[in-house]
Amino acid sequence: MSQEAREQAVLAAVRERRQQVNDAIDEDLPMAEPERLYEASRYILEAGGKRLRPAVLLLTAEALSDVDAADAEYRAFPDLNDGEVDVMSAAVSIEVIQSFTLIHDDIMDDDDLRRGVPAVHREYDTETAILAGDTLYSKAFEIMLQTGAPPERTLRAVQTLAETCTHICEGQALDIDFETRGDVVTDEYLDMVELKTAVLYAAAATLPALLLSADEETIEALYNYGVKVGQAFQIQDDVLDLTVPSEELGKQRGSDLAEHKKTIITLHAEEHGVDVEGLLDADDPEDVTDAEVEAAVQRLRDVGSIQYASDLAEDLVAEGKAHLDVLPENEARHRLEQIADYLIERGY
Amino acid sequence: MSQEAREQAVLAAVRERRQQVNDAIDEDLPMAEPERLYEASRYILEAGGKRLRPAVLLLTAEALSDVDAADAEYRAFPDLNDGEVDVMSAAVSIEVIQSFTLIHDDIMDDDDLRRGVPAVHREYDTETAILAGDTLYSKAFEIMLQTGAPPERTLRAVQTLAETCTHICEGQALDIDFETRGDVVTDEYLDMVELKTAVLYAAAATLPALLLSADEETIEALYNYGVKVGQAFQIQDDVLDLTVPSEELGKQRGSDLAEHKKTIITLHAEEHGVDVEGLLDADDPEDVTDAEVEAAVQRLRDVGSIQYASDLAEDLVAEGKAHLDVLPENEARHRLEQIADYLIERGY
């Protein structure tokens, strides 16, 4: 299958499930009083988003139970012991957590825009944005408790959710720490990315296995799939920031570099003697020209840092996909493999 | 028993359990990496606090299981079916949630001090304070999962925790809404206080009943005890802000009034024709004199608003205590009654 055909298949698979996920978000997180709080809590969820993590979760459920997408009733999904589980609630819970982290991250980074609309602390105010995130946080737990899975399995799911949230906070704290540290190495960066970004993919892939009563080997393999694919996703983001033209990227190309943000690429370059801080030297990251960015990127290319990052992302995807061996061979498993490939092949 | 003797008994009961709660916090929420994040997360917990909610929780457990404080092993507490439950984890979880709300509330209110030390966003920074609160939030769920209670009971406890957090957010949002609304009535204020403050007391009183397998009638009665007592606690706070001299209060007497904060007292006065906004008119709430405060308070006294609040708090405490009938008659139950009385008798 060509790269383009694969991309089309992945986007179709995600799109196919998106409307159902959106409907489920409306059901599981309806408007309530106080209105302004719930409007703010739902604002980023309503602004869009591919629902990639819910798609991974639903596809994993389909793959595990060998159910065709056309027949899938996610609210009453066959578990591996003749029971039924509402895996859609778990998918909503994960998307709600993702949304909470976006709202709080945007406050922390003082970002103005998210999904093409003002960030919640800009559209409303910081107080409301903090509270909206806090509300989504507890709602995600309430929703995770609604799957109807056996109590022991539900407890494992809640435990996974809680640990995932702790890890995301730890990863975000490490990311902030890195900004003021001069001695960060690539391995530490990968650990940070695992905590900040990859564990939520890992949770998405693991939760159906937990809820549908898969065995421990399967649970562990799916966790590793999520971690590797999530790490690859973040590394590809770092590569794209340098290699995709600004107009396609929707923001200034090379902005990470101009803001002196540490990425796997800059860390590799530093380890190979490049003065990364001196590569792009502008008071305002918006002031750098494309020519300056191109010269900086060429320096990173010359020292092999971009190739290193691309190779690493490719290795991680290969590792991730290998873990899918625990799943039956079916279309959903094939889509999960394609999603892994897509994450490092996508243009932006 | 005199008021003073009762106060001494309550403070002794709380103090008796405080060291054990503090030790348990160290065990259940140890320092971890990233260090700065965990230091910030533990900062307010280490700064002090009476541990009143954990004391209510532990006393409720003692009362339910008819265990003497001297014999109580909170980590292996007898449930009502010959099992053992770590009720201390539930107590820690509740205190951790309380601490998370304090950290985020201080950011929202831009308060400088908490428990005599700088607020977390002052001692560290806003980013770290948001993250510290978020970390405590998930840790509270992780800790609540450690009680060793049967799965169904643990799920109920987690559900209670999640709903409690949602309610606290809703209450805080209502409180913020009230600042810009001119038509708030006393009943709405009581509902807000139930959500923002009282549900955490209700959770503290209910969780042992859930975890130790008490019957539904007992669970409901203890919930109502917590709600009524929690509401009374907040109303008494409103009264104290007006009636206790600044030096005892640790802040300017009448500061709520000067900041035009709505309380049950100002709402009652408004309902009785007082122009509350005009009572204390200073650009800076710190600039009001004690004489001005006294004149304003006298106006509130004259119209019966302070008496109304005191009577209401007293009624709520009486209602709350009546719900303790479901408990066996023992010393712990007696202490829970005394705590209810103490909350409205305390000077500050």
XYZ file of C-alpha atoms in Angstrom, chain A residues 139-342:
204
model
C -15.551 14.126 35.152
C -13.044 11.846 33.404
C -13.025 9.648 36.509
C -16.813 9.692 36.777
C -17.065 8.678 33.123
C -14.451 5.920 33.475
C -16.625 4.448 36.247
C -19.545 4.021 33.808
C -18.221 1.244 31.588
C -20.126 -1.511 33.370
C -17.010 -3.709 33.420
C -16.582 -6.062 36.402
C -15.449 -4.170 39.536
C -11.863 -5.520 39.566
C -11.413 -4.515 35.923
C -12.947 -1.091 36.498
C -10.573 -0.541 39.401
C -7.609 -1.358 37.152
C -8.934 1.126 34.605
C -9.316 3.850 37.230
C -5.835 3.085 38.537
C -4.444 3.383 35.011
C -6.242 6.691 34.554
C -4.923 8.101 37.837
C -1.340 6.978 37.187
C -1.518 8.339 33.649
C -2.557 11.749 34.958
C 0.246 11.739 37.515
C 2.743 10.882 34.783
C 1.461 13.648 32.509
C 1.992 16.163 35.326
C 5.483 14.791 35.970
C 6.312 14.998 32.265
C 5.071 18.568 32.018
C 7.129 19.490 35.106
C 10.246 17.903 33.553
C 9.629 19.814 30.329
C 9.513 23.069 32.315
C 12.659 22.045 34.269
C 14.514 21.352 31.022
C 14.093 24.973 29.917
C 16.485 26.137 32.615
C 18.892 23.196 32.543
C 21.954 23.065 30.306
C 22.783 19.395 30.755
C 19.717 17.538 29.430
C 20.581 14.451 27.362
C 18.512 12.669 24.712
C 17.603 9.757 27.005
C 16.125 12.131 29.553
C 14.180 13.809 26.782
C 12.709 10.476 25.731
C 11.722 9.765 29.341
C 10.049 13.175 29.529
C 8.137 12.536 26.304
C 7.032 9.151 27.588
C 5.525 10.816 30.661
C 4.138 13.955 29.065
C 2.721 12.579 25.825
C 3.115 8.854 25.309
C 1.403 7.508 28.447
C -1.959 8.824 27.227
C -1.589 6.788 24.020
C -0.511 3.874 26.182
C -3.626 4.313 28.320
C -5.811 4.460 25.202
C -4.364 1.188 23.935
C -4.368 -0.537 27.341
C -7.805 0.363 28.655
C -9.819 -1.902 26.319
C -7.534 -4.787 27.252
C -8.121 -4.101 30.948
C -11.865 -3.611 30.581
C -12.442 -6.545 28.238
C -10.457 -8.930 30.460
C -7.448 -9.571 28.238
C -4.455 -11.377 29.761
C -1.482 -9.613 31.321
C 0.811 -10.259 28.349
C -1.655 -8.529 26.038
C -2.101 -5.625 28.427
C 1.651 -5.103 28.657
C 2.193 -5.371 24.902
C -0.526 -2.820 24.180
C 0.945 -0.478 26.783
C 4.297 -0.686 25.012
C 2.650 -0.097 21.629
C 1.148 3.124 23.002
C 4.366 4.330 24.612
C 6.525 3.775 21.529
C 3.988 5.234 19.132
C 3.396 8.210 21.442
C 7.111 8.917 21.661
C 7.433 8.670 17.879
C 4.504 11.089 17.526
C 6.238 13.732 19.675
C 9.594 13.298 17.904
C 7.876 13.675 14.537
C 6.299 16.884 15.860
C 9.800 18.140 16.623
C 10.973 17.226 13.110
C 7.954 18.839 11.435
C 8.500 22.094 13.306
C 11.810 22.382 11.419
C 10.994 20.903 8.041
C 7.460 21.947 7.091
C 6.864 25.388 5.536
C 5.191 27.892 7.873
C 2.017 28.115 5.793
C 1.413 24.352 6.058
C 2.433 24.249 9.722
C 0.015 27.028 10.699
C 2.763 28.744 12.723
C 6.305 30.024 12.148
C 8.548 27.206 10.991
C 11.416 26.710 13.446
C 9.520 28.293 16.332
C 10.807 25.661 18.798
C 14.358 26.529 17.765
C 13.775 30.283 17.962
C 12.234 29.865 21.431
C 15.266 27.757 22.444
C 12.954 24.887 23.288
C 14.828 21.655 23.820
C 13.904 18.861 21.434
C 15.476 15.540 20.611
C 17.035 17.272 17.602
C 18.661 20.149 19.472
C 19.881 17.796 22.186
C 21.480 15.507 19.603
C 23.084 18.519 17.913
C 24.460 19.782 21.224
C 25.871 16.349 21.974
C 27.651 16.707 18.607
C 29.200 20.072 19.313
C 26.668 22.470 17.783
C 25.994 25.753 19.622
C 22.235 25.356 19.341
C 21.360 28.504 21.280
C 23.328 30.512 18.736
C 21.648 28.965 15.686
C 18.670 31.308 15.644
C 19.154 34.449 17.643
C 16.130 36.716 17.618
C 14.579 38.631 20.497
C 11.152 37.712 19.211
C 10.707 34.185 17.780
C 8.235 35.706 15.305
C 11.006 37.891 13.824
C 13.149 35.119 12.353
C 13.128 34.878 8.575
C 12.639 31.686 6.597
C 16.196 32.077 5.256
C 17.581 32.153 8.808
C 15.522 29.084 9.700
C 16.726 27.282 6.585
C 20.371 28.024 7.429
C 19.856 26.739 10.985
C 18.080 23.626 9.778
C 20.893 22.983 7.289
C 23.392 23.053 10.161
C 21.244 20.485 12.009
C 21.008 18.389 8.851
C 24.767 18.533 8.344
C 25.477 17.201 11.814
C 22.921 14.424 11.273
C 20.469 15.521 13.975
C 17.349 15.555 11.822
C 18.178 12.183 10.341
C 18.827 10.904 13.861
C 15.360 12.041 14.980
C 13.639 10.591 11.903
C 15.460 7.276 12.323
C 14.581 7.198 16.003
C 10.890 7.850 15.287
C 10.958 5.101 12.663
C 12.592 2.653 15.089
C 10.032 3.490 17.770
C 7.164 2.913 15.340
C 8.637 -0.422 14.288
C 9.023 -1.435 17.945
C 5.507 -0.269 18.685
C 3.966 -2.153 15.811
C 5.801 -5.344 16.779
C 3.917 -5.336 20.089
C 0.630 -5.657 18.172
C 1.531 -9.326 17.569
C -0.553 -10.154 20.625
C -3.708 -9.148 18.762
C -5.661 -11.411 16.403
C -5.014 -10.637 12.729
C -7.886 -8.434 11.643
C -8.676 -5.122 10.056
C -8.632 -3.149 13.307
C -5.138 -4.412 14.131
C -4.064 -3.432 10.629
C -5.418 0.084 11.211
C -3.465 0.343 14.475
C -0.312 -0.526 12.530
C -1.187 2.065 9.918
C -1.834 4.709 12.570
C 1.676 4.096 13.887
C 3.114 4.589 10.390
C 0.894 7.599 9.739
